[in-house]
mmCIF file of C-alpha atoms and ligand atoms in Angstrom:
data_model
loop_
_atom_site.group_PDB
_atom_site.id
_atom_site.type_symbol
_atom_site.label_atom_id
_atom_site.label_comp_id
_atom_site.label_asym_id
_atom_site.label_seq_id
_atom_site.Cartn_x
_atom_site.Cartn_y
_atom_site.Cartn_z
ATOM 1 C CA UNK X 1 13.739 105.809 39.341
ATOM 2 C CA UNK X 2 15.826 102.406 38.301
ATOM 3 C CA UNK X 3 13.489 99.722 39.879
ATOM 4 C CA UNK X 4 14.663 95.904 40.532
ATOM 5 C CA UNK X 5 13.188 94.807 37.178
ATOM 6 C CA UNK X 6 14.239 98.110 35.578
ATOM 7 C CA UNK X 7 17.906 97.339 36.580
ATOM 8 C CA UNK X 8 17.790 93.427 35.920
ATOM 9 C CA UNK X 9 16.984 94.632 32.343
ATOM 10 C CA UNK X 10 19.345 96.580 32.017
ATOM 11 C CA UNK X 11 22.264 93.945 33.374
ATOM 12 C CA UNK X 12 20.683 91.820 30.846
ATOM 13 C CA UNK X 13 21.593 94.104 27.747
ATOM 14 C CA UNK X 14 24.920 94.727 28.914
ATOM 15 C CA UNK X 15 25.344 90.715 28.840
ATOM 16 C CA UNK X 16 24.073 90.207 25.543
ATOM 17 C CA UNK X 17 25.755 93.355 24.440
ATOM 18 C CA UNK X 18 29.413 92.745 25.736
ATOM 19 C CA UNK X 19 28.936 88.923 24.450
ATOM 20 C CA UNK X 20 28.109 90.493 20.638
ATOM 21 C CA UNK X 21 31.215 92.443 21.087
ATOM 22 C CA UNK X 22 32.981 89.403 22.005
ATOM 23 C CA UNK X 23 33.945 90.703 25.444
ATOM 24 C CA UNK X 24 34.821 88.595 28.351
ATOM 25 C CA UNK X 25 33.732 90.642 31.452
ATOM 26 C CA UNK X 26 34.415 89.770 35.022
ATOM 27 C CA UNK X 27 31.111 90.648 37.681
ATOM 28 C CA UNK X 28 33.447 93.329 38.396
ATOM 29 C CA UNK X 29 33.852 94.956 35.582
ATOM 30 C CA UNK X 30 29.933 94.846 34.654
ATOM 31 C CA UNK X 31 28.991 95.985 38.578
ATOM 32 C CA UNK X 32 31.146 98.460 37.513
ATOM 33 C CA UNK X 33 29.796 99.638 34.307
ATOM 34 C CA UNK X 34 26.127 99.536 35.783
ATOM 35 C CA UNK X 35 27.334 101.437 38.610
ATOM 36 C CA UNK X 36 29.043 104.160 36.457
ATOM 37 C CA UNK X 37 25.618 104.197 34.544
ATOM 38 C CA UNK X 38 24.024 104.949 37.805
ATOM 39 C CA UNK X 39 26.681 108.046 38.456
ATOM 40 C CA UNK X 40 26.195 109.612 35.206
ATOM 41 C CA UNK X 41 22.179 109.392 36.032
ATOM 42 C CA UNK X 42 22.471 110.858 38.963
ATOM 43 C CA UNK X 43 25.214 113.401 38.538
ATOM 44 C CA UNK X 44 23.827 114.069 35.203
ATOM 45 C CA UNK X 45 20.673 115.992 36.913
ATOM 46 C CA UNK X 46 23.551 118.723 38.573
ATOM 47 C CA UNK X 47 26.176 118.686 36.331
ATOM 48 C CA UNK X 48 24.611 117.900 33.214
ATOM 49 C CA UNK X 49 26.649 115.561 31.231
ATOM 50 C CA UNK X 50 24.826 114.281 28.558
ATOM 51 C CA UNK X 51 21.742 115.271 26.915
ATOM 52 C CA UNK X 52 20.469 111.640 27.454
ATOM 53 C CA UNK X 53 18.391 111.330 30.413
ATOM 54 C CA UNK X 54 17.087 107.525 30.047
ATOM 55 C CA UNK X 55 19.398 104.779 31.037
ATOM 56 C CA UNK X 56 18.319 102.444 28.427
ATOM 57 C CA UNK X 57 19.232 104.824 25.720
ATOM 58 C CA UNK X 58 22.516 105.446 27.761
ATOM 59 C CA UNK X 59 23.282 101.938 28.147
ATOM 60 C CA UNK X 60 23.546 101.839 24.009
ATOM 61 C CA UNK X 61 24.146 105.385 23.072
ATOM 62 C CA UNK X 62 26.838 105.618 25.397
ATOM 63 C CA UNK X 63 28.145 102.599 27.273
ATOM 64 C CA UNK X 64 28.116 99.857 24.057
ATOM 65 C CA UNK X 65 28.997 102.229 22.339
ATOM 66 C CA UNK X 66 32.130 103.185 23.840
ATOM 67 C CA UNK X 67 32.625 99.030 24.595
ATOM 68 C CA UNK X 68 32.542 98.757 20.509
ATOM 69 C CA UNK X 69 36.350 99.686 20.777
ATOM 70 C CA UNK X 70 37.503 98.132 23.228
ATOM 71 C CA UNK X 71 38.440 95.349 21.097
ATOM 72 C CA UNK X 72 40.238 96.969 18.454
ATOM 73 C CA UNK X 73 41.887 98.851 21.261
ATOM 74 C CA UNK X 74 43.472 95.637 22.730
ATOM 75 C CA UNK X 75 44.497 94.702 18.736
ATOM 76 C CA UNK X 76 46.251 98.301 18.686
ATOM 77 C CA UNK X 77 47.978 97.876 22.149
ATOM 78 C CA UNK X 78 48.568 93.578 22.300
ATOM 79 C CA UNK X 79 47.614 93.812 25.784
ATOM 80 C CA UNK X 80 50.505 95.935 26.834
ATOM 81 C CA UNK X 81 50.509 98.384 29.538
ATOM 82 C CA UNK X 82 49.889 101.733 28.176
ATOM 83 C CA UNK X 83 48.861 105.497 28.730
ATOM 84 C CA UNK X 84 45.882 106.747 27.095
ATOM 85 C CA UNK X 85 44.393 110.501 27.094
ATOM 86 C CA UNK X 86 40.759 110.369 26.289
ATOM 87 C CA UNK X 87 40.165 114.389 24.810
ATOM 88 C CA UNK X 88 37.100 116.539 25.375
ATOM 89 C CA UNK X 89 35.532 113.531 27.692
ATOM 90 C CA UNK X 90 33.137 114.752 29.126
ATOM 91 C CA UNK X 91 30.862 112.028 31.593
ATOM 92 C CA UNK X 92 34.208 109.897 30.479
ATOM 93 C CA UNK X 93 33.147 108.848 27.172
ATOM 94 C CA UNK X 94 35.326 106.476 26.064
ATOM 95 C CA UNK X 95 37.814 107.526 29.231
ATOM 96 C CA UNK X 96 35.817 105.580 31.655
ATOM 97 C CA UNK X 97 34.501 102.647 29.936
ATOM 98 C CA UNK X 98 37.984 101.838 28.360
ATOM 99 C CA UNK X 99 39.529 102.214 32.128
ATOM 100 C CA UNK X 100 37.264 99.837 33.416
ATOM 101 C CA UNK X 101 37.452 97.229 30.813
ATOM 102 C CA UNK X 102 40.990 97.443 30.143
ATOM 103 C CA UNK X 103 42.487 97.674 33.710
ATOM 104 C CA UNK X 104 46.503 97.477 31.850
ATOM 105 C CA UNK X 105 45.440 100.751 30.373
ATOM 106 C CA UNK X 106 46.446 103.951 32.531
ATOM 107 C CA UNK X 107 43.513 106.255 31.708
ATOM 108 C CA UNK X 108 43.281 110.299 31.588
ATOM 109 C CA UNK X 109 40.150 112.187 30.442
ATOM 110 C CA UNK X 110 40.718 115.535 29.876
ATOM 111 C CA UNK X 111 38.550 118.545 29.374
ATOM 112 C CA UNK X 112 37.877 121.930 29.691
ATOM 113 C CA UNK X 113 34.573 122.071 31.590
ATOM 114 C CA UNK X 114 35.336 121.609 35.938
ATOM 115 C CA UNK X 115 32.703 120.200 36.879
ATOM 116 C CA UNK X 116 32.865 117.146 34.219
ATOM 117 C CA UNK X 117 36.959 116.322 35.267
ATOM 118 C CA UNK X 118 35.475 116.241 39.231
ATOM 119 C CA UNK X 119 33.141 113.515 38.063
ATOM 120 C CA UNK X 120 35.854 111.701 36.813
ATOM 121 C CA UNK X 121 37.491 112.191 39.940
ATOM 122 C CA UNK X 122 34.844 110.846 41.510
ATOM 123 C CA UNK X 123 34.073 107.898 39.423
ATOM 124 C CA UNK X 124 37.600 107.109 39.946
ATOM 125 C CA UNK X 125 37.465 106.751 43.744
ATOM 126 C CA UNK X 126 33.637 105.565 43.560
ATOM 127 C CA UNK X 127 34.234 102.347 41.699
ATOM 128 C CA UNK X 128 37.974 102.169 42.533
ATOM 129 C CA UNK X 129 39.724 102.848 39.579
ATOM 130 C CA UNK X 130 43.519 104.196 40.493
ATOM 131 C CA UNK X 131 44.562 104.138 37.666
ATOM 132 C CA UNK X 132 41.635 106.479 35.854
ATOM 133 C CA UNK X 133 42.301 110.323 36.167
ATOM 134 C CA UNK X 134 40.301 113.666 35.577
ATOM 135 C CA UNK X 135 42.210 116.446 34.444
ATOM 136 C CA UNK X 136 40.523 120.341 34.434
ATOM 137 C CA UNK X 137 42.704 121.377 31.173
ATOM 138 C CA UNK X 138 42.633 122.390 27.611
ATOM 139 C CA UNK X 139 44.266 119.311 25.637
ATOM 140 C CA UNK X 140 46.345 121.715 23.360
ATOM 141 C CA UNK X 141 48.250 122.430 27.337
ATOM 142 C CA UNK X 142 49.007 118.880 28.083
ATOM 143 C CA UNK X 143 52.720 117.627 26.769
ATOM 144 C CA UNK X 144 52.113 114.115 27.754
ATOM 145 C CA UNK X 145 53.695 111.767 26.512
ATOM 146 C CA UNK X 146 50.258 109.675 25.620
ATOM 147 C CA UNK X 147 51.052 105.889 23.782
ATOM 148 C CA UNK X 148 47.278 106.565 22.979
ATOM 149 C CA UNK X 149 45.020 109.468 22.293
ATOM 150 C CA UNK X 150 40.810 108.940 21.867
ATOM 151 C CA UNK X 151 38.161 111.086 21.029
ATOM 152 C CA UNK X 152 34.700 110.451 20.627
ATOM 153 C CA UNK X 153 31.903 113.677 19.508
ATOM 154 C CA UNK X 154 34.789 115.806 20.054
ATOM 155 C CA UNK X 155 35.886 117.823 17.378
ATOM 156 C CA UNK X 156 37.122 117.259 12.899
ATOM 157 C CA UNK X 157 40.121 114.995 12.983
ATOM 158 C CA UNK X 158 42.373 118.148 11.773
ATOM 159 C CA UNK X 159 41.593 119.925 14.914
ATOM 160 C CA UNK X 160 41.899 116.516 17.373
ATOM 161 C CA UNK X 161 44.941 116.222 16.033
ATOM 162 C CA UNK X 162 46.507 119.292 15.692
ATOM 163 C CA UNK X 163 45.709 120.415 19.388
ATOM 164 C CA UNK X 164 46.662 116.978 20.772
ATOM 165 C CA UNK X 165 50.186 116.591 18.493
ATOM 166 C CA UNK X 166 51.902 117.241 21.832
ATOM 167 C CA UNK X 167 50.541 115.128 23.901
ATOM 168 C CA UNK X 168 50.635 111.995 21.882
ATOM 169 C CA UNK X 169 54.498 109.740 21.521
ATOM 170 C CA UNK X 170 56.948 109.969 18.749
ATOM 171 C CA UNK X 171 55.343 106.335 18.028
ATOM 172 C CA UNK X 172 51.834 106.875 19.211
ATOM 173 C CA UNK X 173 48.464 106.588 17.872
ATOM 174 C CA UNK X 174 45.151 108.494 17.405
ATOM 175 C CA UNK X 175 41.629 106.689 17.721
ATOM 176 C CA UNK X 176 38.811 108.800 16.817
ATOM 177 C CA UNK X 177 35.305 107.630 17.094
ATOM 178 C CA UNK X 178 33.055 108.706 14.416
ATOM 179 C CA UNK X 179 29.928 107.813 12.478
ATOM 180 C CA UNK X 180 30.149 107.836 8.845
ATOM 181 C CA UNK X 181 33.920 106.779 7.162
ATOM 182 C CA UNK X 182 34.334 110.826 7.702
ATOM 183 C CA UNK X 183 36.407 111.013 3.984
ATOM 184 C CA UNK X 184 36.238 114.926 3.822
ATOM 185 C CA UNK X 185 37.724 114.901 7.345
ATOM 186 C CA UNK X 186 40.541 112.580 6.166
ATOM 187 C CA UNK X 187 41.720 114.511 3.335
ATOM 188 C CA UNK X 188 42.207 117.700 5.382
ATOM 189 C CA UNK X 189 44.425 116.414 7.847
ATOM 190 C CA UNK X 190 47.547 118.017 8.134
ATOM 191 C CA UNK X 191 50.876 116.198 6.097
ATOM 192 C CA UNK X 192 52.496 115.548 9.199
ATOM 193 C CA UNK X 193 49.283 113.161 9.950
ATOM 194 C CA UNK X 194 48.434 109.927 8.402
ATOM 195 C CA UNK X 195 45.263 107.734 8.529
ATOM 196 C CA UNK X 196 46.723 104.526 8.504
ATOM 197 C CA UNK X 197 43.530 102.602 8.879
ATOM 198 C CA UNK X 198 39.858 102.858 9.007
ATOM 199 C CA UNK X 199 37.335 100.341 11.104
ATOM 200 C CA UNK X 200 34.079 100.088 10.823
ATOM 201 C CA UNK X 201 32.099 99.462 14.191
ATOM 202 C CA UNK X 202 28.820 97.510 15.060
ATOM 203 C CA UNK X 203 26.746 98.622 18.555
ATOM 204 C CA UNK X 204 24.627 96.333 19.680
ATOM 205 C CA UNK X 205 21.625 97.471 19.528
ATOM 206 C CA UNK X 206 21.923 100.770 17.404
ATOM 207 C CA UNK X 207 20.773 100.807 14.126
ATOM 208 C CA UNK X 208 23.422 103.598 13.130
ATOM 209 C CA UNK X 209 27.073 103.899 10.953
ATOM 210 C CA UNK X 210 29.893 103.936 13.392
ATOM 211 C CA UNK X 211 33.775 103.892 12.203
ATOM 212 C CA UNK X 212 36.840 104.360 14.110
ATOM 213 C CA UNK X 213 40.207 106.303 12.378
ATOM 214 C CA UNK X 214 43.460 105.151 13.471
ATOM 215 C CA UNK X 215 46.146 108.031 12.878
ATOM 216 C CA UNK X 216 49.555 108.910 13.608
ATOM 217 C CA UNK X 217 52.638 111.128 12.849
ATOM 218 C CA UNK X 218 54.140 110.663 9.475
ATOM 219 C CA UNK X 219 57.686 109.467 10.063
ATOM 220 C CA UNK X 220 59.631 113.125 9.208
ATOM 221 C CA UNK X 221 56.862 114.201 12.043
ATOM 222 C CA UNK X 222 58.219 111.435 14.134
ATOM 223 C CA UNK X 223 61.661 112.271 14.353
ATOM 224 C CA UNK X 224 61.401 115.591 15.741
ATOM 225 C CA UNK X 225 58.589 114.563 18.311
HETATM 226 C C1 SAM C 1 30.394 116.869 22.594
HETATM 227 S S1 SAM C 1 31.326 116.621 24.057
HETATM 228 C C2 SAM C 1 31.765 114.917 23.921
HETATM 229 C C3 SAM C 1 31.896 114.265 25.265
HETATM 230 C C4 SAM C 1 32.200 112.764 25.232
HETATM 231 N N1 SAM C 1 33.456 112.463 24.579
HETATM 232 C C5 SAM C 1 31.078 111.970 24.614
HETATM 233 O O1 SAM C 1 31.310 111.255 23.630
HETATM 234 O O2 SAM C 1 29.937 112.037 25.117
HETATM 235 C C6 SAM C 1 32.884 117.458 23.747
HETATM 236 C C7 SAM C 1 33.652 117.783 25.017
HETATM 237 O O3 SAM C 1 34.915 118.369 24.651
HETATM 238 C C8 SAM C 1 35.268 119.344 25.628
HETATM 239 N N2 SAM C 1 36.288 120.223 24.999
HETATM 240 C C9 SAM C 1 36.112 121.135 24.011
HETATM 241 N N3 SAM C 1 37.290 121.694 23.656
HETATM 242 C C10 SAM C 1 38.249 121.114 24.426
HETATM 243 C C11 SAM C 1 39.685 121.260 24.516
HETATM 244 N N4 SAM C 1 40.327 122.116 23.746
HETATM 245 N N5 SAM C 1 40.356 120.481 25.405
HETATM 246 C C12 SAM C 1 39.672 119.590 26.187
HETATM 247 N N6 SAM C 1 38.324 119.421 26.146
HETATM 248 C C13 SAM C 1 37.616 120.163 25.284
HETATM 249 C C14 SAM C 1 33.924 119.998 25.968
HETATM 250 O O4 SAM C 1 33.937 120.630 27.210
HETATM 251 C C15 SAM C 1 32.975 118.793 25.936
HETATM 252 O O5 SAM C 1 32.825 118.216 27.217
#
């Protein structure tokens, strides 16, 4: 059970947190990440979402996590109004946190399981997010066209790639979340792919390697996109 002091804890670690990631959140914006927390709790226990159960660890497991690239994000995209598909999302990991701290950024999280695209749904209308959508789909399916395409735990860049290559603009990008600079991963790739960049991460609070690889299609690919 989340008691008062319980919560006020964990509002305090999202502060501190979002401040070391040099976010500026509104008290909307952190209401709603704490209340999103709550959902994936409680939904968790019926749908099962996440093998986390405790919301402390979920607050840096998950949630700082996932607000570690928000700010490279908004280097990528300059602020501009832009569609991003968030692949294999599951509770909406980075979907959700990235539609609720970037409110320019149209938001889809797809994946192949019902049950977790209905809790999108319904953290969508919960915390009033029209612009975040849950789609019931296999990603190689969707034609897009995406400006952005994320991933996080979801699957060896070759294979993100390759079954999102549809789905993502002629002059789009890939963002995959991993831990270790994921070098094997990189050189298998397919030639129509390159890693233009590499970015290490830092979670507050978790003592662990985190990167993010920035990708997208080579220019031949480009021109028949
Ligand atoms: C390990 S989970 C990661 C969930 C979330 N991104 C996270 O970081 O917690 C991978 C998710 O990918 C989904 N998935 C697997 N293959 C997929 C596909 N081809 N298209 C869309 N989703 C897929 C699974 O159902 C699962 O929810």
């Amino acid at each position: 059970m989340t008691t008062a002091v319980h919560a006020t804890n964990l509002a305090a670690r999202l502060e501190s947190g979002a401040a070391a990631l040099g976010l500026a959140l509104s008290d909307t914006q952190r209401t709603q990440l704490l209340d999103y927390l709550a959902l994936v709790q409680k939904w968790n226990k019926v749908y099962n979402l996440t093998a986390l159960r405790d919301a402390e660890e979920m607050l840096t497991h998950h949630l700082l996590d996932s607000m570690a690239v928000i700010a490279p994000l908004r280097r990528q995209t300059q602020g501009q109004p832009v569609r991003l598909l968030d692949v294999g999302s599951g509770a909406g990991l980075p979907g959700v946190v990235i539609a609720i701290c970037c409110p320019e950024i149209d938001v889809t999280c797809v994946d192949t399981v019902a049950k977790k695209a209905t809790f999108i749904q319904q953290v969508a209308i919960a915390l009033k997010l029209p612009h975040l959508h849950g789609v019931h789909a296999r990603v190689e399916s969707l034609s897009g066209p995406f400006d952005v395409v994320s991933s996080r735990a979801f699957a060896s860049l070759a294979d993100f790639t390759a079954w999102s290559f549809g789905a993502l603009a002629a002059q789009g990008v890939w963002m995959a979340m991993k831990g270790r600079h994921p070098v094997d991963e990189i050189a298998a790739v397919s030639p129509e792919v390159e890693v233009f960049h590499v970015e290490p991460l830092t979670v507050p609070g978790l003592d662990a390697e985190r990167c993010m690889v920035w990708l997208r299609k080579k220019a031949a690919a480009r021109a028949f996109a």
